[in-house]
Short mmCIF file of C-alpha atoms in Angstrom, two decimals:
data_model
loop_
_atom_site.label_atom_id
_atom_site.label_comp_id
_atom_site.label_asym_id
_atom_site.label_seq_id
_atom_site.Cartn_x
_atom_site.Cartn_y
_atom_site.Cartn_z
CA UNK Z 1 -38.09 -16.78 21.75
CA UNK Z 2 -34.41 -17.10 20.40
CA UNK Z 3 -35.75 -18.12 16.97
CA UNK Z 4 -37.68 -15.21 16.33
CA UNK Z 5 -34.14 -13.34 16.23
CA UNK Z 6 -32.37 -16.16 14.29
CA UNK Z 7 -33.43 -16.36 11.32
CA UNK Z 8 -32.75 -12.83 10.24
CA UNK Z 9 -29.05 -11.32 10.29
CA UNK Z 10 -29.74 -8.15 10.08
CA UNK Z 11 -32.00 -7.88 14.31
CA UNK Z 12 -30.64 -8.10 17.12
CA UNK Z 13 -31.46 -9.89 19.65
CA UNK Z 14 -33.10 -8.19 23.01
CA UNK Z 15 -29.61 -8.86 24.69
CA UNK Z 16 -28.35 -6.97 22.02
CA UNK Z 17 -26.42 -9.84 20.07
CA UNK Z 18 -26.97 -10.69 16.18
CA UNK Z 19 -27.33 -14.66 16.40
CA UNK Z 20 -26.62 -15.52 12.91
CA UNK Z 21 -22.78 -14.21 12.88
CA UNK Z 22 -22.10 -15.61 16.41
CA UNK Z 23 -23.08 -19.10 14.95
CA UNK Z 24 -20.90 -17.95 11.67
CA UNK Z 25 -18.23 -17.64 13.88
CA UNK Z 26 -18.89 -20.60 16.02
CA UNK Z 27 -18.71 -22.60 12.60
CA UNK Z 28 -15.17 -21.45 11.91
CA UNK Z 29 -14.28 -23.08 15.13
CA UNK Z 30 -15.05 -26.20 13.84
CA UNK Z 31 -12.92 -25.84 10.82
CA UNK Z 32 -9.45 -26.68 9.70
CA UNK Z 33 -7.20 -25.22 12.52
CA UNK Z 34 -4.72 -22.85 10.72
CA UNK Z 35 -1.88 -21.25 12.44
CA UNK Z 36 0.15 -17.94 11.83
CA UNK Z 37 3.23 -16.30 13.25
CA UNK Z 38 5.22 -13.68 12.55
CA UNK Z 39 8.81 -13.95 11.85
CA UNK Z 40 12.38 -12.30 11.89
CA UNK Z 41 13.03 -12.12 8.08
CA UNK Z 42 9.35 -13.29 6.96
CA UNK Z 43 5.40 -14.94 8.02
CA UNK Z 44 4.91 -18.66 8.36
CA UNK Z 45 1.72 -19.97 7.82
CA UNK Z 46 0.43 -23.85 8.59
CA UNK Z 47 -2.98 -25.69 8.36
CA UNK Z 48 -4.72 -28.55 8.46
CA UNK Z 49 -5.50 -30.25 5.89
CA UNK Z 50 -8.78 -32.70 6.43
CA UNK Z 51 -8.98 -35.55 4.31
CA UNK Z 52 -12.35 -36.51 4.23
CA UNK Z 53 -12.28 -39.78 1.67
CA UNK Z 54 -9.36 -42.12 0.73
CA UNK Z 55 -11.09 -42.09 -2.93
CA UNK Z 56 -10.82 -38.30 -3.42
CA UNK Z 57 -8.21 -36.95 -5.41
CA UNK Z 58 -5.36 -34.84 -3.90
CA UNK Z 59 -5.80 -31.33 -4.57
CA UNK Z 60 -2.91 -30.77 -7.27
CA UNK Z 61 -2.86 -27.17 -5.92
CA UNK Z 62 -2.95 -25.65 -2.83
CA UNK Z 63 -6.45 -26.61 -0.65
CA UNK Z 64 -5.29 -23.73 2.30
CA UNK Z 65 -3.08 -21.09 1.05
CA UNK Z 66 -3.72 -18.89 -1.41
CA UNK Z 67 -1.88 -16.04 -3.22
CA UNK Z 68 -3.72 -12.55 -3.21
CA UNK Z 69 -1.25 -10.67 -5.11
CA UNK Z 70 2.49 -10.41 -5.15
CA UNK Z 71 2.81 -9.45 -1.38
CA UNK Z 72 0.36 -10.88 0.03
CA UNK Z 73 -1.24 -14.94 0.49
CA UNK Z 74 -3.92 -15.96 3.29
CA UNK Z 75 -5.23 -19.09 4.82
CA UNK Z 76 -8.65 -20.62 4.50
CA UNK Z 77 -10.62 -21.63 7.56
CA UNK Z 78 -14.57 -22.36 6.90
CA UNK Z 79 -16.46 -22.81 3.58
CA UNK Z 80 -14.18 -22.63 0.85
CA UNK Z 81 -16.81 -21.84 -1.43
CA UNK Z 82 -17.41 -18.07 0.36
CA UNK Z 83 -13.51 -18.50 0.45
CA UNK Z 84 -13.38 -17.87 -3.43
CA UNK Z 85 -15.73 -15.31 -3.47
CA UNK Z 86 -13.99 -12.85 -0.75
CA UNK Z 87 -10.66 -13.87 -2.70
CA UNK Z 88 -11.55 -12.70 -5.75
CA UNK Z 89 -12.57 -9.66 -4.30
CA UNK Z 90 -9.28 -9.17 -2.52
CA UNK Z 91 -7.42 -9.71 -5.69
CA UNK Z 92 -9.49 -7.69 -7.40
CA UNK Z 93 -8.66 -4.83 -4.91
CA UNK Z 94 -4.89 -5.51 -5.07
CA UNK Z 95 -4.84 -5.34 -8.95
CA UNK Z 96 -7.01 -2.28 -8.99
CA UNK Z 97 -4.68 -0.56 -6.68
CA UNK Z 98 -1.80 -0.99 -8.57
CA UNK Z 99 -3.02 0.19 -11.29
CA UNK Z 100 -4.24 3.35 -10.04
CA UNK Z 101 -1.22 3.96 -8.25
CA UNK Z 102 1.76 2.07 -9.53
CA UNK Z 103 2.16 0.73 -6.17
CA UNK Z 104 1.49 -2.48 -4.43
CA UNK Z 105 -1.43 -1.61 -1.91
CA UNK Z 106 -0.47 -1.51 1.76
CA UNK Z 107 -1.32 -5.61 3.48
CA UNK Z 108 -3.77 -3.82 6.06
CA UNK Z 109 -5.57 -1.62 3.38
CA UNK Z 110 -6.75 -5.10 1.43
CA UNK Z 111 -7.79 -6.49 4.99
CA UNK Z 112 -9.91 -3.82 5.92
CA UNK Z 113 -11.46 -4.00 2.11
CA UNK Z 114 -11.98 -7.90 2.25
CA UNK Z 115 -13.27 -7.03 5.94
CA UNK Z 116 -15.78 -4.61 4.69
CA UNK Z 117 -16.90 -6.25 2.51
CA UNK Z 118 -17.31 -9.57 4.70
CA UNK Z 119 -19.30 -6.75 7.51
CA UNK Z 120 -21.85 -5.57 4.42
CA UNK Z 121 -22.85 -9.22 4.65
CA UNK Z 122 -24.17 -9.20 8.07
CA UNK Z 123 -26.29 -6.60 7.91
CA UNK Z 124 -27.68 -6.31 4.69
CA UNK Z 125 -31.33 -8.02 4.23
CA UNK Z 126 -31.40 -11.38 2.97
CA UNK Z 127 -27.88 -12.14 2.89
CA UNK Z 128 -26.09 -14.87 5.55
CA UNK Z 129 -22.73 -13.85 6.59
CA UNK Z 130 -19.03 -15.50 5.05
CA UNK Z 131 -18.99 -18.64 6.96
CA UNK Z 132 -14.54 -17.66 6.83
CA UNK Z 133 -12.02 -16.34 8.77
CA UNK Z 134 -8.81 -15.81 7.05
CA UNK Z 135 -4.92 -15.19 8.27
CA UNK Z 136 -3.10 -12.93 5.91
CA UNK Z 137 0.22 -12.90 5.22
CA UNK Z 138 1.73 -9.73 4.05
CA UNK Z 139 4.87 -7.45 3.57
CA UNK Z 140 4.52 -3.78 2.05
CA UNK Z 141 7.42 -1.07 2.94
CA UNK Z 142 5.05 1.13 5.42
CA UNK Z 143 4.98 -1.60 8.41
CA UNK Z 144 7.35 -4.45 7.11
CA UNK Z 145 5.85 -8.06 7.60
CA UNK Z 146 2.36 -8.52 8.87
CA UNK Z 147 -0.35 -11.13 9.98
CA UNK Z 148 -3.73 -10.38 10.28
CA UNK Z 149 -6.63 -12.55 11.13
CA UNK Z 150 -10.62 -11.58 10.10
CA UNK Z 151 -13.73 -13.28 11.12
CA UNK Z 152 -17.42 -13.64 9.62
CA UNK Z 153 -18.21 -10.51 11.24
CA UNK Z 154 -15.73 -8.33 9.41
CA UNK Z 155 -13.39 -7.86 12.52
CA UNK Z 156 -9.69 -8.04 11.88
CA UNK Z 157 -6.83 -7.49 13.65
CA UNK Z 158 -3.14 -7.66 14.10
CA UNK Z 159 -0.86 -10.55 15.39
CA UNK Z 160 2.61 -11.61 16.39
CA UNK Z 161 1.29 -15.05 16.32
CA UNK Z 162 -2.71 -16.59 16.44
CA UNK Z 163 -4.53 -19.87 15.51
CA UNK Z 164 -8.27 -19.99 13.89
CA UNK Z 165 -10.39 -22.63 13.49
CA UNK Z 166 -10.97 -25.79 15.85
CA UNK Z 167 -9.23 -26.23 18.89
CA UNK Z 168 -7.90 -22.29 18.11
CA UNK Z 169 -7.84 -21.84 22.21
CA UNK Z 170 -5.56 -24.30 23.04
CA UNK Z 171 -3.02 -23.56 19.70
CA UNK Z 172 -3.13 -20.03 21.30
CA UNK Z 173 -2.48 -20.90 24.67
CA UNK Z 174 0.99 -22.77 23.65
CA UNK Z 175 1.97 -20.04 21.59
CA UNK Z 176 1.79 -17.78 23.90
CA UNK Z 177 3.78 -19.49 26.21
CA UNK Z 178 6.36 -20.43 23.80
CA UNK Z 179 6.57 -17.38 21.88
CA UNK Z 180 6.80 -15.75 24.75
CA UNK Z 181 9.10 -18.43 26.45
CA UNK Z 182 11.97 -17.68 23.73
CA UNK Z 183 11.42 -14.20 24.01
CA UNK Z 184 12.26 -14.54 27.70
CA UNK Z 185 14.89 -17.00 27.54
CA UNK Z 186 16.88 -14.17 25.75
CA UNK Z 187 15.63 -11.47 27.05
CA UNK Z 188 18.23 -8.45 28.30
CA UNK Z 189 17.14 -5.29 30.66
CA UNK Z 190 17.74 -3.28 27.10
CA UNK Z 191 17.85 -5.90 24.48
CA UNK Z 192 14.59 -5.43 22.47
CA UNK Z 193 12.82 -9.22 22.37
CA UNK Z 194 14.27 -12.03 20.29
CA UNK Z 195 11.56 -12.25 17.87
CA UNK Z 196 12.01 -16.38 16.12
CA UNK Z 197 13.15 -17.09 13.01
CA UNK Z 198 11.64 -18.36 9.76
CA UNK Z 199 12.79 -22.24 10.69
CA UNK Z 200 11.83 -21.72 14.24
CA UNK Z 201 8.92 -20.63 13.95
CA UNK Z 202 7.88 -23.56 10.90
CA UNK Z 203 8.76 -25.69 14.28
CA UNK Z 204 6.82 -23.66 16.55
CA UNK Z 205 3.83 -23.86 13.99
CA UNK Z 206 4.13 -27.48 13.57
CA UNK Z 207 3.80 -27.77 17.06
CA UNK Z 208 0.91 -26.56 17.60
CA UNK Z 209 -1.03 -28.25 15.11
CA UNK Z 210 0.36 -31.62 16.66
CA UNK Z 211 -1.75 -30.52 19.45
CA UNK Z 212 -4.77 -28.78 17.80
CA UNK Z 213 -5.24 -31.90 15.40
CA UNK Z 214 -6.99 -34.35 16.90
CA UNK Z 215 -5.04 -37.32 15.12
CA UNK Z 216 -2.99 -39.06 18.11
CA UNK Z 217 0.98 -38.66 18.37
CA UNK Z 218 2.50 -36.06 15.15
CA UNK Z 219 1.02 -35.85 11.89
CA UNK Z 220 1.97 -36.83 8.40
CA UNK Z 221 3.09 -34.85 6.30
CA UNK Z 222 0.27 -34.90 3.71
CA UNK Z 223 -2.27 -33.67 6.58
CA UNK Z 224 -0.36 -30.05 7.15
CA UNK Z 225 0.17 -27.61 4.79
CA UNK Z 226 3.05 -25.13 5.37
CA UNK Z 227 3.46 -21.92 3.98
CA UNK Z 228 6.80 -19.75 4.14
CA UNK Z 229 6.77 -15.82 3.08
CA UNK Z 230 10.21 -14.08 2.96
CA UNK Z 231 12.01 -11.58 1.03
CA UNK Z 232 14.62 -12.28 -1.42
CA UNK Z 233 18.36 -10.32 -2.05
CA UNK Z 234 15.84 -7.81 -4.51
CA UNK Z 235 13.24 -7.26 -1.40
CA UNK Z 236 10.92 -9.19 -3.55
CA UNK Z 237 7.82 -11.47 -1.39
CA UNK Z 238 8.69 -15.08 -2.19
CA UNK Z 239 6.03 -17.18 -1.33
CA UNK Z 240 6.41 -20.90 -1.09
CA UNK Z 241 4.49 -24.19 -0.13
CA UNK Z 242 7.12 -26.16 1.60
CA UNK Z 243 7.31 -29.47 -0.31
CA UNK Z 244 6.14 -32.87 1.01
CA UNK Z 245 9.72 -33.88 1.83
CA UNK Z 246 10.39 -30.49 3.51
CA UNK Z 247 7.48 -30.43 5.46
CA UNK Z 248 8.20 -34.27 6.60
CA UNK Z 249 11.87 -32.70 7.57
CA UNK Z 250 10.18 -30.53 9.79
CA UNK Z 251 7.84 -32.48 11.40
CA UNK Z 252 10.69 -35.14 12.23
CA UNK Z 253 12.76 -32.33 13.68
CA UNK Z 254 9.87 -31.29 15.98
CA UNK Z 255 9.14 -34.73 17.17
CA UNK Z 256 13.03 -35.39 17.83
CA UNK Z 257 12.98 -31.82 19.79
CA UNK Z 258 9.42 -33.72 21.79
CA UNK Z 259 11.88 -36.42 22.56
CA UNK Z 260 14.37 -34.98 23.84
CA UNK Z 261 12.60 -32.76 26.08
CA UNK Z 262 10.63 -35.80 27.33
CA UNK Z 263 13.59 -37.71 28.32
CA UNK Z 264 15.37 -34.71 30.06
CA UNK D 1 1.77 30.27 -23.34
CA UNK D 2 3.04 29.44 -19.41
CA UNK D 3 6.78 28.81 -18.76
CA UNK D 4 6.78 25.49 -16.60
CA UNK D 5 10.27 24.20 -15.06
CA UNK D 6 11.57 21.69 -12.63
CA UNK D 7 15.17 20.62 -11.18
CA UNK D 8 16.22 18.07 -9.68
CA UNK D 9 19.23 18.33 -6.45
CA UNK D 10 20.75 16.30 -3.87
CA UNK D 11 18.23 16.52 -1.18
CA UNK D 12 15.51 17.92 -2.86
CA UNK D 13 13.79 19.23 -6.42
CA UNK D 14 13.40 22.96 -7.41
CA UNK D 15 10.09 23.98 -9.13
CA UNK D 16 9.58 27.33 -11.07
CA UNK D 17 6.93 29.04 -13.21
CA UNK D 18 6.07 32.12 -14.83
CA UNK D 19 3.17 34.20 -12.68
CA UNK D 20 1.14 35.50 -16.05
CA UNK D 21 -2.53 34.58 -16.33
CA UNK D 22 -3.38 35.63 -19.38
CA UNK D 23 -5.47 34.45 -22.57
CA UNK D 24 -6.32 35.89 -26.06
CA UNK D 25 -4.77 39.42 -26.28
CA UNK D 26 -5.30 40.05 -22.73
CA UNK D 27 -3.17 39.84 -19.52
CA UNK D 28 -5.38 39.49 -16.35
CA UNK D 29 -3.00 39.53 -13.75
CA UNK D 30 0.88 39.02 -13.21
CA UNK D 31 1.54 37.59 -9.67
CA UNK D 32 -0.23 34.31 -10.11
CA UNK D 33 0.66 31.19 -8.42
CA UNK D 34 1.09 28.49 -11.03
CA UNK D 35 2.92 25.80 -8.77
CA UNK D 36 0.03 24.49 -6.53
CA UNK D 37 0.92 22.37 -3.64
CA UNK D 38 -0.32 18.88 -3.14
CA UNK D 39 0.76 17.88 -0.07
CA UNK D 40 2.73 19.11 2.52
CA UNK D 41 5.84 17.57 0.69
CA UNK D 42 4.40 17.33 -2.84
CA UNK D 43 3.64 20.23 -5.85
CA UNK D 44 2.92 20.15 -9.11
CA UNK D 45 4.06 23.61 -11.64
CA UNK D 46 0.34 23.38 -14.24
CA UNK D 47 0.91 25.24 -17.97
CA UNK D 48 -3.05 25.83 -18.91
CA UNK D 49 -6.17 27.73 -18.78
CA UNK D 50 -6.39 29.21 -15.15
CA UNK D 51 -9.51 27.29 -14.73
CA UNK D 52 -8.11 23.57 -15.74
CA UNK D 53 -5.42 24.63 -13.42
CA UNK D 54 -7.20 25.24 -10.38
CA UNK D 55 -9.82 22.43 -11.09
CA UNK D 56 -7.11 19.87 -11.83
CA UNK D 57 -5.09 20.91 -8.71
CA UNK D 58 -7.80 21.01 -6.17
CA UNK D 59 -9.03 17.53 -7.43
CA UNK D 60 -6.12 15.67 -7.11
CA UNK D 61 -4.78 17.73 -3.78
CA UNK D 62 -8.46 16.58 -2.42
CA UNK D 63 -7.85 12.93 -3.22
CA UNK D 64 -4.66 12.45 -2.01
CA UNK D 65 -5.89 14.28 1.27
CA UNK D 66 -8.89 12.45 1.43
CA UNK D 67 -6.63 8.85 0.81
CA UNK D 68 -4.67 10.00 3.58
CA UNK D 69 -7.82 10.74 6.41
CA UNK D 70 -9.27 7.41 4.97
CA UNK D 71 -6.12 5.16 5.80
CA UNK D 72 -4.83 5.98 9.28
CA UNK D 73 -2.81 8.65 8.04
CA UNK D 74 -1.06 6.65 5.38
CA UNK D 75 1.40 9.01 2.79
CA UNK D 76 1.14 8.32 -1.09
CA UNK D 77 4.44 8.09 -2.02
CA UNK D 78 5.54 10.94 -4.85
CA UNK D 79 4.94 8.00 -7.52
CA UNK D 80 2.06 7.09 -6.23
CA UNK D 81 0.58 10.75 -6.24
CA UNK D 82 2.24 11.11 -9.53
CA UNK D 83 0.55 8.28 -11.15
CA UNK D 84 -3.01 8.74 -9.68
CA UNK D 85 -2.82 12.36 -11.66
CA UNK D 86 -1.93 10.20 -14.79
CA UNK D 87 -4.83 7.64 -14.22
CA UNK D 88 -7.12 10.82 -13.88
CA UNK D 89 -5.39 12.61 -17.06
CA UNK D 90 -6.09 9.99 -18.79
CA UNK D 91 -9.77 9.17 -18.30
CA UNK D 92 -10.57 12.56 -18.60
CA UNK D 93 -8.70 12.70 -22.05
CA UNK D 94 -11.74 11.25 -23.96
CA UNK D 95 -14.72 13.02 -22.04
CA UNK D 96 -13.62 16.44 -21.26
CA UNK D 97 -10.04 16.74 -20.82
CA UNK D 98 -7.84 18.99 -18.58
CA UNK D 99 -6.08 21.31 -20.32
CA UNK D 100 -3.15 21.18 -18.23
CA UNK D 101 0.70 20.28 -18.88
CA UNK D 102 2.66 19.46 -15.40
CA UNK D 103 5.63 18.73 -13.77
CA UNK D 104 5.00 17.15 -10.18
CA UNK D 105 7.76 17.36 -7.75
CA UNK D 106 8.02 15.80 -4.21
CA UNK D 107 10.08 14.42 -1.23
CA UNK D 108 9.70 10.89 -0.12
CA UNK D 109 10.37 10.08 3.36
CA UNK D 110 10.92 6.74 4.12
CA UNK D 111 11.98 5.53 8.02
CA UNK D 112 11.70 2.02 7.40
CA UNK D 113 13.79 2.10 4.25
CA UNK D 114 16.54 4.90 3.38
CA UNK D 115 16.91 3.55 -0.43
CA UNK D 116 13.26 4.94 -1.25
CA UNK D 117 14.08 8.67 0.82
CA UNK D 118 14.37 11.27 -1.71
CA UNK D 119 13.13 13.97 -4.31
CA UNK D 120 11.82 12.82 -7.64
CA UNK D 121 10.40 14.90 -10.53
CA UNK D 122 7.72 13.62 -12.91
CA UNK D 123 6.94 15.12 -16.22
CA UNK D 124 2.80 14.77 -17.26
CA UNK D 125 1.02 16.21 -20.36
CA UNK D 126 -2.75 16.38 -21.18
CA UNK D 127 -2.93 13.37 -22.93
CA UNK D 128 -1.94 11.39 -20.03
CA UNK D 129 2.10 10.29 -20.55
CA UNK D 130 3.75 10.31 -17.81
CA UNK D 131 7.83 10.22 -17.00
CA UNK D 132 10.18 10.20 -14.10
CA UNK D 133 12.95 12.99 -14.92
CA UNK D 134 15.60 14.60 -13.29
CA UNK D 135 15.00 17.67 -15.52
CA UNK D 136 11.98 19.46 -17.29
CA UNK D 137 10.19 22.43 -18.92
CA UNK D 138 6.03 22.68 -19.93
CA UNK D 139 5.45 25.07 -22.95
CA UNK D 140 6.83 26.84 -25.54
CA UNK D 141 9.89 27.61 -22.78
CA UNK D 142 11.04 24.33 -23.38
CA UNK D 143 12.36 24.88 -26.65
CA UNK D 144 14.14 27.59 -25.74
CA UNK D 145 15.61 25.98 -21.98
CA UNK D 146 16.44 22.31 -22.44
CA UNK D 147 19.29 22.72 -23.82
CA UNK D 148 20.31 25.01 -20.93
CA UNK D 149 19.21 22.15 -18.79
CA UNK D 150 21.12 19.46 -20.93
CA UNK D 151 24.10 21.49 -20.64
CA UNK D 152 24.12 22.66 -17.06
CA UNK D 153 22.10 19.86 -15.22
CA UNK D 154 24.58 16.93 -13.19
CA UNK D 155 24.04 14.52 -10.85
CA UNK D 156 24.26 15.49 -7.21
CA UNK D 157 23.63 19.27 -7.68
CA UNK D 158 22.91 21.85 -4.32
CA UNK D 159 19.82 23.64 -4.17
CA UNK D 160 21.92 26.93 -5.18
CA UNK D 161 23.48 25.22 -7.94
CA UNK D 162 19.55 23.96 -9.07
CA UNK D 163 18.17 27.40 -8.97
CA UNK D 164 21.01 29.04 -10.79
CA UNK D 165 20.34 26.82 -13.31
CA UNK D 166 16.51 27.47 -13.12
CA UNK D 167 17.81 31.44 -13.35
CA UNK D 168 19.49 30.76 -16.79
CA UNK D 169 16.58 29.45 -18.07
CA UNK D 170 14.47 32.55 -17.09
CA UNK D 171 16.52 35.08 -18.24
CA UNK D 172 16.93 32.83 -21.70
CA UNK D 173 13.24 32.78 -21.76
CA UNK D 174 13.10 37.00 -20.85
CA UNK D 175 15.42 37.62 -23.86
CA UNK D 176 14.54 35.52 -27.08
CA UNK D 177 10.86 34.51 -25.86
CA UNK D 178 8.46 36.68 -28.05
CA UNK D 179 6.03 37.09 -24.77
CA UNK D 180 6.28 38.94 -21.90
CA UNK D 181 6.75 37.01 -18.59
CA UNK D 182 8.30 39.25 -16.44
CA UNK D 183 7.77 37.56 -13.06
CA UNK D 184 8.51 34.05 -11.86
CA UNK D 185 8.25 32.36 -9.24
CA UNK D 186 10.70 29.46 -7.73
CA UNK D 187 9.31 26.77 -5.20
CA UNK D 188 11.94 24.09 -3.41
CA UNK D 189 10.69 20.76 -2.24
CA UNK D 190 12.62 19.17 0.42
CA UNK D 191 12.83 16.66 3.28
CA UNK D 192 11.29 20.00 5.39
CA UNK D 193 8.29 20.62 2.64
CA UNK D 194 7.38 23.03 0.17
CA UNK D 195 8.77 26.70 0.67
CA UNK D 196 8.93 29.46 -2.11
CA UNK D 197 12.57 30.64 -3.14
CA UNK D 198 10.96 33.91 -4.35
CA UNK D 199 8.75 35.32 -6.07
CA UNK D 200 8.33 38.50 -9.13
CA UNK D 201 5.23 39.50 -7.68
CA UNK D 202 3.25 38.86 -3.94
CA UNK D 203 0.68 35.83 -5.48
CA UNK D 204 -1.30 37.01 -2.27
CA UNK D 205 -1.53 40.67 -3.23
CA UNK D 206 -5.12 41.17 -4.59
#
């Protein structure tokens, strides 16, 4: 009975669900876990990195993160290949903005266009849905910073701090209690919440991809990919891959902070 | 033939324009409304044809409304708007182009950042240039009224010092200019919107 509703997108089912983007979306929870949150004075960004084969050649570029225009980079969870397509589109959109208007286009404006375009794939004939979810990364001068996660089925929405891909549940279930945690720790009756820092919240990030990956104990460096988005003295985006020897620093400084709280 | 001309102030940007519609050897009315608002904090002061004027005013008024309605509400900023009417200009130059001269002036307000809160001026002509200025005049007025403006303009003006400058230039372009303009009317655009100074003639009265 269920197949008959399978196989084509665009039906639903007679419990009113569209099969083929719930498995799209069920795919992405197998992928490379990648995990955003949203900073004091910028966005970090950190994922996984799955090596699949001692014999393949490092990526000389970035495999995770990737730069939409100059105020904006996501993260890659799913098929890489659909990956390209919906970033090309997305810098497309950014480039064609600014030059209609002189202005870099506003982060949630390219979401909703990549999103769109992501939704037109689930219900036109034919077609199988974006096996990708994405976090974006993105400052413009309407909202300030901003992280955004989308799924196959052109949903997106707005975060302080989220995880996609596998084991997304339990990243989100630590971050909650830790974002929320510090937030509490410093909490006064009319001190607006401590929101974390760029630093802290590269440790907070780390974290939880200790726990999401499925390696055992902390993870080298060259399995994590960390991403850093702040604003320099001329309120320009700076984006920057944090460097093996950077990302190692952090890493070490998380498992110290693991120690430390295991032997108090 | 239309007398176009903008000022810049502290606080906000003065816009003024002659009210004759007239072509060929023949003057169809004298209370018209050359300075067409955009948005509630934007307007743009046409020199042209009545018709490119209205056209060209309404389209761009439409698509910066209709940006707005399709993006929560979001506000093209005055360089923004400014450029957009460029873009258009400009693909229209080699199909059928608008036979309008402009100077666009709006207020910018900015909560999240003071630095980008102001009025700004932009100077635009048919074939699609485009320049941010704290000073201007469209058609043959501005030969006779940039110099006034050179002499008289400064930094950090009031709106009373903007329009008496804006005054000089009318009653320059009243005395030497060899066509008659005898009404004008003077728009302000500031951090409370457009509102019209005054007027020679009631653009309302039909």
């Amino acid at each position: 009975m269920a197949r008959r509703y399978d196989s084509s997108t665009t039906t639903f089912s007679p419990e009113g669900r569209l099969h083929q983007v719930e498995y799209a979306i069920e795919a992405i929870n197998n992928a490379g876990t990648c995990v955003g949150i949203l900073a004091k004075d910028g966005i970090v960004m950190a994922s996984e990195r799955r090596i699949t084969s001692g014999l393949l050649a490092p990526a000389k570029t970035s495999e995770k993160t990737y730069t939409l225009c100059p105020h904006a980079s996501c993260n890659v969870a799913g098929l890489t290949a659909d990956a390209n397509i919906l970033i090309e589109q997305a810098r497309l959109r950014a480039g064609r903005y600014h030059y209609q208007y002189q202005e870099p286009i506003p982060v949630e404006q390219l979401v909703e266009y990549v999103c769109n375009y992501k939704q037109f794939y689930t219900q036109r004939g034919g077609l199988r849905p974006f096996g990708v979810a994405f976090l974006f990364a993105g400052y413009d001068e309407h909202h300030g910073f901003q992280l955004y996660q989308s799924d196959p089925s052109g949903n997106y929405s707005g975060w302080k701090a989220t995880v996609i891909g596998a084991n997304n549940q339990a990243g989100k279930s630590i971050l909650k209690s830790d974002y929320k945690k510090k937030q509490e720790g410093e909490m006064d009756e009319d001190k607006e919440p401590e929101i974390p820092d760029v630093q802290e919240a590269l440790k907070l990030a780390v974290k939880v991809l200790n726990k999401t990956m499925d390696g055992t104990g902390s993870a080298a460096a060259e399995k994590m990919e960390l991403f850093t988005m702040k604003l320099d003295e001329s309120k320009k985006c700076v984006h920057r891959i944090l460097t093996k020897e950077e990302a190692q620093e952090v890493i070490d400084s998380v498992e110290q902070e693991a120690a430390a709280a295991g032997d108090s | 033939m239309d007398s176009v001309f903008g000022v810049c102030y502290n606080g906000g940007v003065i816009l003024a324009a002659d009210q004759s519609n007239a072509r060929s050897i023949l003057v169809y009315q004298e209370n018209l409304d050359k300075i067409a608002e955009l948005t509630s904090h934007s307007a743009m002061g046409v020199a042209g044809p009545n018709c490119d004027l209205v056209n060209f005013t309404e389209y761009v008024a439409k698509n910066i409304r209709l940006y707005e309605l399709s993006n929560d509400g979001t506000k093209l900023s005055v360089h923004a708007q400014a450029n957009f009417a460029r873009g258009e200009l400009a693909y229209a130059l080699r199909r059928g182009p608008y036979q309008v001269n402009i100077l666009l002036g709006g207020y910018d307000t900015n909560e999240a950042d003071k630095s980008k809160e102001g009025a700004s001026l932009y100077h635009l002509d048919y074939m699609g240039t485009l320049h941010k200025v704290p000073f201007g005049a469209q058609g043959y007025a501005s030969y006779f009224t940039l110099s006034i403006m050179d002499r008289e303009y400064k930094e950090n003006l009031n709106e009373a010092e903007a329009i008496t400058i804006v005054e000089h230039c009318i009653a320059e372009i009243q005395t030497r200019f060899m066509l008659k303009q005898p009404n004008y009317i003077i728009k302000a655009v500031d951090k409370d919107g457009v509102r019209v100074i005054k007027y020679g003639s009631d653009p309302s009265d039909n």
